[in-house]
Amino acid sequence: MKHTLYIVVPCYNEEEVLEVTAKALKEKIEHLIKHNKISSNSKICFVDDGSKDRTWQIITKLHNSNSLFSGIKLSRNRGHQNALLCGLMTVKGYADMVISMDADLQDDINAVDEMIEKYLEGYHVVYGVRSARTTDTLFKRFTAEGFYKLMSFFGAEVVFNHADYRLMSKRALDELESFKEVNLFLRGIVPMVGFPSCNVYYERKERFAGESKYPLKRMLSFAFEGITSLSVKPIKLIMSLGGSIFIVSIIMLLYSLIQHFNGNTVSGWTSLIVSIWALGGLQLMAIGIIGQYIGKVYLETKERPRFIVEQFLDEKEGNTQ
Ligand code: UDP
Ligand code: MG
């Protein structure tokens, strides 16, 4: 039995690129169907993330011209991550595997063939990883790679140089559904789902038309969102900073007392300087400790699944699921 593939493409104000993208993806899917790699029920699903331009009209037109195209319209702009999740959760009932990619074809669609091969080998998640950033400007490369380094320093584990170009099996998507995060950062959550996964490498091209919706400012806020959604390491850092300052304050206490008894000080200096250091350190440490509890509450409210069963061997029935 051949497997059904859905390609999910979130689109926000992409009227300039959509038709070209649709044509390229259509050729890709038809080629794959012709070579018996995927079932003829496979489709391309565009998710209109509340665009203000003609994006939805183009999607409707594409759908009317060919049933290969399907479309989802969000009630308003909810951002790339939510639009993508909406697409994944909507199509997973019809597909065996779903590939997500951006509308601007910056991700090489020829990597799709290799992703499908990996899926057929038994991988549930296949990450598209950029092998080089030769086409990016030096500034974009520096900030983008800094983004991944910053993320991992603050305890948010992500696949280096992987954006949201990936294949996921229906099984992995079903499990992804149980992650009830409101602060969505899919690149961090997908690895938490687990299952056998691998990387496929490709070269990222330049956007052929339209503008990037992720300038530096949005990228920084995206990184901040990622870190605070995935890890409580910043709170731990505050606590250790508080602890260190408190230790320094004890050293300062000894130093000030020695100076005081040696008569090298103006009156009042010792008590003043010691209280500044000690109080500062204590306050930071206390905030850190409170933060630890808030961090726990925060993780609890996420109600993430505590485990995911990959295989269930039922002895009685003698079947494997
Ligand atoms: N996008 C979206 N909603 C938004 C912003 C972006 O669905 O609010 C889509 C956009 O149409 C594109 C993808 O997310 O398909 C990635 O955006 P972009 O190419 O601008 O980001 P970059 O590649 O520059 O990081
Ligand atoms: Mg792009």
XYZ file of C-alpha atoms and ligand atoms in Angstrom:
347
model
C 0.000 0.000 0.000
C 1.314 3.414 -0.932
C 1.476 6.112 1.682
C -0.341 9.413 1.511
C 1.718 12.576 1.779
C 0.429 16.017 2.691
C 2.588 19.090 2.360
C 1.541 21.862 4.752
C 2.528 25.413 3.848
C 1.697 28.321 6.174
C 1.229 31.550 4.213
C 1.044 35.109 5.435
C 0.776 37.805 2.760
C 2.430 35.580 0.184
C 0.566 36.651 -2.973
C 3.855 37.319 -4.742
C 5.205 33.810 -4.314
C 2.175 31.561 -3.976
C 1.530 30.729 -7.620
C 5.152 29.875 -8.330
C 5.351 27.796 -5.155
C 2.110 25.992 -5.996
C 3.397 25.117 -9.463
C 6.700 23.763 -8.142
C 5.010 21.706 -5.416
C 2.417 20.365 -7.843
C 5.163 19.148 -10.176
C 6.942 17.555 -7.233
C 3.860 15.700 -5.994
C 2.858 14.564 -9.484
C 6.368 13.274 -10.082
C 6.292 11.335 -6.798
C 2.862 9.871 -7.598
C 3.996 8.877 -11.084
C 6.999 7.047 -9.672
C 4.834 5.185 -7.179
C 6.497 6.765 -4.162
C 3.278 8.138 -2.674
C -0.432 7.519 -3.052
C -2.510 9.512 -5.520
C -4.509 10.944 -2.589
C -1.544 13.077 -1.622
C -2.166 16.816 -1.434
C -0.714 20.235 -0.824
C -2.413 22.203 1.926
C -1.954 25.973 2.148
C -2.799 27.572 5.468
C -3.733 31.215 5.131
C -2.660 32.853 8.362
C -5.069 35.793 8.181
C -3.342 37.450 5.224
C -4.316 40.954 4.246
C -3.512 40.551 0.568
C -4.888 38.210 -2.131
C -3.377 35.053 -0.603
C -6.741 33.408 0.190
C -8.186 34.230 -3.241
C -5.181 32.550 -4.849
C -5.563 29.478 -2.628
C -9.276 29.230 -3.506
C -8.459 29.545 -7.190
C -5.820 26.827 -6.940
C -8.237 24.539 -5.131
C -10.937 25.063 -7.762
C -8.521 24.368 -10.576
C -7.071 21.185 -9.111
C -8.131 18.976 -6.199
C -4.443 18.436 -5.456
C -4.572 21.752 -3.613
C -6.421 22.169 -0.382
C -6.586 25.215 1.833
C -7.274 26.247 5.404
C -8.118 29.778 6.367
C -7.460 30.999 9.872
C -9.862 33.485 11.359
C -6.991 35.935 11.958
C -3.235 36.167 11.957
C -1.938 33.824 14.646
C 1.717 33.634 13.656
C 3.747 31.055 11.789
C 3.881 28.437 14.561
C 0.145 28.384 15.228
C -0.691 28.364 11.526
C 1.655 25.441 11.035
C 0.229 23.499 13.968
C -3.291 24.131 12.698
C -2.305 22.702 9.304
C -0.612 19.658 10.809
C -3.502 18.846 13.143
C -6.105 19.326 10.416
C -4.511 17.112 7.782
C -3.110 14.359 9.970
C -6.391 12.465 9.758
C -5.979 12.101 6.004
C -2.253 11.518 5.709
C 0.356 8.935 6.639
C 3.111 11.521 6.633
C 3.140 15.312 6.575
C 5.910 17.622 5.423
C 5.884 21.241 6.558
C 7.669 23.970 4.645
C 7.596 27.728 4.097
C 5.789 29.355 1.208
C 8.876 31.060 -0.191
C 10.656 27.883 -1.409
C 13.812 28.835 0.481
C 13.975 25.220 1.537
C 15.042 23.014 -1.325
C 11.993 20.939 -2.286
C 14.247 18.252 -3.733
C 14.979 17.175 -0.157
C 11.388 15.881 -0.103
C 12.402 12.693 -1.972
C 15.039 11.858 0.617
C 12.656 12.655 3.468
C 10.126 10.194 2.070
C 12.814 7.542 1.684
C 13.798 8.018 5.316
C 10.146 7.742 6.324
C 9.845 4.478 4.401
C 12.970 3.228 6.190
C 11.045 3.646 9.437
C 11.860 7.143 10.695
C 8.975 9.026 12.247
C 10.555 12.469 12.214
C 12.920 13.685 9.494
C 14.495 17.107 10.094
C 15.545 19.250 7.163
C 18.883 20.763 8.174
C 20.691 23.531 6.282
C 24.088 22.342 5.205
C 25.396 25.809 4.410
C 24.287 29.385 4.666
C 26.265 30.619 1.717
C 23.367 32.558 0.239
C 22.491 34.346 3.485
C 24.104 37.686 4.135
C 26.876 37.650 6.727
C 24.582 39.467 9.135
C 21.700 36.996 8.718
C 24.080 34.049 9.067
C 25.653 35.490 12.212
C 22.321 36.316 13.851
C 20.680 33.046 12.809
C 23.513 30.863 14.081
C 23.735 33.001 17.212
C 20.035 32.227 17.680
C 20.688 28.461 17.902
C 23.695 28.938 20.198
C 21.741 31.262 22.491
C 18.887 28.780 22.613
C 21.072 25.858 23.612
C 22.978 27.969 26.190
C 19.699 28.705 27.934
C 18.709 25.059 27.960
C 16.320 24.957 25.004
C 17.371 21.927 22.990
C 16.806 22.392 19.284
C 18.265 20.711 16.191
C 21.052 23.037 14.992
C 20.232 24.872 11.745
C 16.842 23.223 11.433
C 13.841 25.478 10.894
C 10.356 24.128 10.365
C 11.101 22.087 7.254
C 10.446 18.544 8.401
C 8.536 15.358 7.813
C 6.458 13.822 10.554
C 4.569 10.554 10.489
C 0.908 10.408 11.460
C 1.960 8.561 14.597
C 4.307 11.351 15.701
C 1.643 13.974 14.893
C -0.949 12.144 16.979
C 1.419 12.383 19.929
C 2.263 16.006 19.191
C -1.409 16.756 19.672
C -1.145 15.919 23.364
C 1.330 18.758 23.937
C -1.074 21.421 25.055
C 1.348 24.325 24.930
C -0.061 27.752 24.411
C 3.399 29.241 23.914
C 4.172 27.244 20.862
C 7.733 26.571 19.765
C 7.500 23.527 17.520
C 11.241 23.129 16.935
C 11.677 22.494 20.631
C 8.608 20.339 21.131
C 9.020 17.950 18.185
C 12.271 16.455 19.607
C 10.388 15.903 22.900
C 7.901 13.674 21.080
C 10.736 11.229 20.444
C 10.544 8.233 18.046
C 13.335 7.376 15.599
C 14.425 10.535 13.808
C 17.159 11.608 11.412
C 18.417 14.599 9.454
C 18.355 15.351 5.767
C 20.740 18.093 4.557
C 19.979 20.734 1.954
C 21.158 24.156 0.907
C 18.882 27.028 1.741
C 18.221 29.476 -1.041
C 17.280 33.118 -1.029
C 13.660 34.196 -0.992
C 12.744 34.638 -4.675
C 10.080 37.272 -4.017
C 8.333 39.012 -1.162
C 9.899 39.936 2.145
C 11.070 37.971 5.161
C 8.585 38.134 8.007
C 11.391 37.455 10.450
C 13.652 40.494 10.738
C 16.123 40.650 13.650
C 13.575 42.046 16.102
C 11.086 39.227 15.510
C 13.882 36.671 15.571
C 14.999 37.897 18.994
C 11.475 37.724 20.339
C 11.115 34.265 18.779
C 14.320 33.155 20.572
C 13.034 34.595 23.851
C 9.715 32.819 23.342
C 11.561 29.574 22.645
C 13.768 29.809 25.716
C 10.999 30.763 28.120
C 8.668 28.111 26.697
C 11.154 25.291 26.903
C 13.402 25.829 29.874
C 13.641 27.335 33.344
C 17.398 27.786 33.051
C 17.218 31.621 33.140
C 15.610 31.362 36.604
C 18.405 29.030 37.733
C 20.963 31.531 36.431
C 19.395 34.306 38.536
C 19.570 32.054 41.572
C 23.221 31.217 41.053
C 23.998 34.887 40.441
C 22.277 35.721 43.737
C 24.230 32.969 45.476
C 27.548 34.226 44.103
C 26.838 37.834 45.086
C 25.932 36.636 48.567
C 29.275 34.841 48.855
C 31.042 37.996 47.680
C 29.129 39.909 50.352
C 30.560 37.656 53.065
C 34.055 38.299 51.737
C 33.219 41.996 51.685
C 32.016 41.717 55.295
C 35.362 40.289 56.408
C 37.254 42.858 54.356
C 35.210 45.752 55.748
C 35.616 44.518 59.317
C 39.376 44.252 58.886
C 39.464 47.782 57.441
C 37.236 48.968 60.278
C 39.457 47.549 63.022
C 42.548 48.870 61.315
C 40.919 52.275 61.506
C 41.076 52.878 57.746
C 37.430 53.774 57.359
C 35.044 56.658 57.709
C 32.371 55.911 60.296
C 29.277 54.258 58.848
C 31.068 52.949 55.744
C 31.402 49.371 56.998
C 27.769 48.819 57.853
C 26.620 50.579 54.701
C 28.771 48.639 52.284
C 28.070 45.293 53.938
C 24.328 45.821 53.879
C 24.349 46.844 50.219
C 26.159 43.676 49.198
C 24.386 41.314 51.561
C 20.900 42.603 50.818
C 21.485 42.629 47.062
C 22.750 39.066 47.097
C 20.015 37.836 49.409
C 17.307 39.485 47.332
C 18.527 37.987 44.084
C 18.826 34.569 45.695
C 15.340 34.852 47.145
C 13.899 35.859 43.770
C 15.688 32.872 42.294
C 14.178 30.488 44.854
C 10.682 31.879 44.316
C 11.430 31.574 40.619
C 12.186 27.887 41.047
C 8.692 27.339 42.393
C 7.108 29.477 39.705
C 9.123 27.488 37.181
C 7.596 24.285 38.520
C 4.082 25.715 38.474
C 4.730 26.895 34.944
C 5.834 23.478 33.772
C 2.875 21.849 35.508
C 0.353 24.111 33.855
C 1.658 22.978 30.488
C 0.288 19.479 31.163
C 2.819 17.909 28.876
C 2.496 14.169 28.512
C 4.835 12.422 30.922
C 5.492 9.524 28.605
C 4.607 8.335 25.166
C 4.238 4.659 24.361
C 5.925 3.812 21.099
C 4.949 0.183 20.881
C 2.430 -1.946 22.700
C 2.868 -5.676 22.713
C -0.309 -7.305 23.853
C 0.474 -10.883 24.826
C -3.161 -11.909 25.189
C -4.181 -10.761 21.752
C -0.850 -11.717 20.272
C -0.864 -8.613 18.127
C 1.552 -5.759 17.755
C 0.325 -2.196 17.534
N 4.196 33.148 8.195
C 2.920 32.908 8.719
N 2.414 33.789 9.657
C 3.132 34.885 10.091
C 4.441 35.086 9.571
C 4.944 34.192 8.634
O 2.259 31.936 8.356
O 2.603 35.625 10.924
C 4.747 32.197 7.192
C 5.257 32.825 5.920
O 4.223 33.009 4.997
C 6.292 31.809 5.445
C 6.833 31.237 6.751
O 5.887 31.573 7.761
O 5.710 30.760 4.703
C 8.217 31.757 7.113
O 8.286 33.157 7.031
P 9.508 33.925 6.345
O 9.877 33.240 5.065
O 9.131 35.356 6.229
O 10.664 33.753 7.412
P 12.268 33.584 7.160
O 12.419 32.479 6.162
O 12.728 34.885 6.653
O 12.819 33.237 8.509
Mg 11.592 32.399 4.374
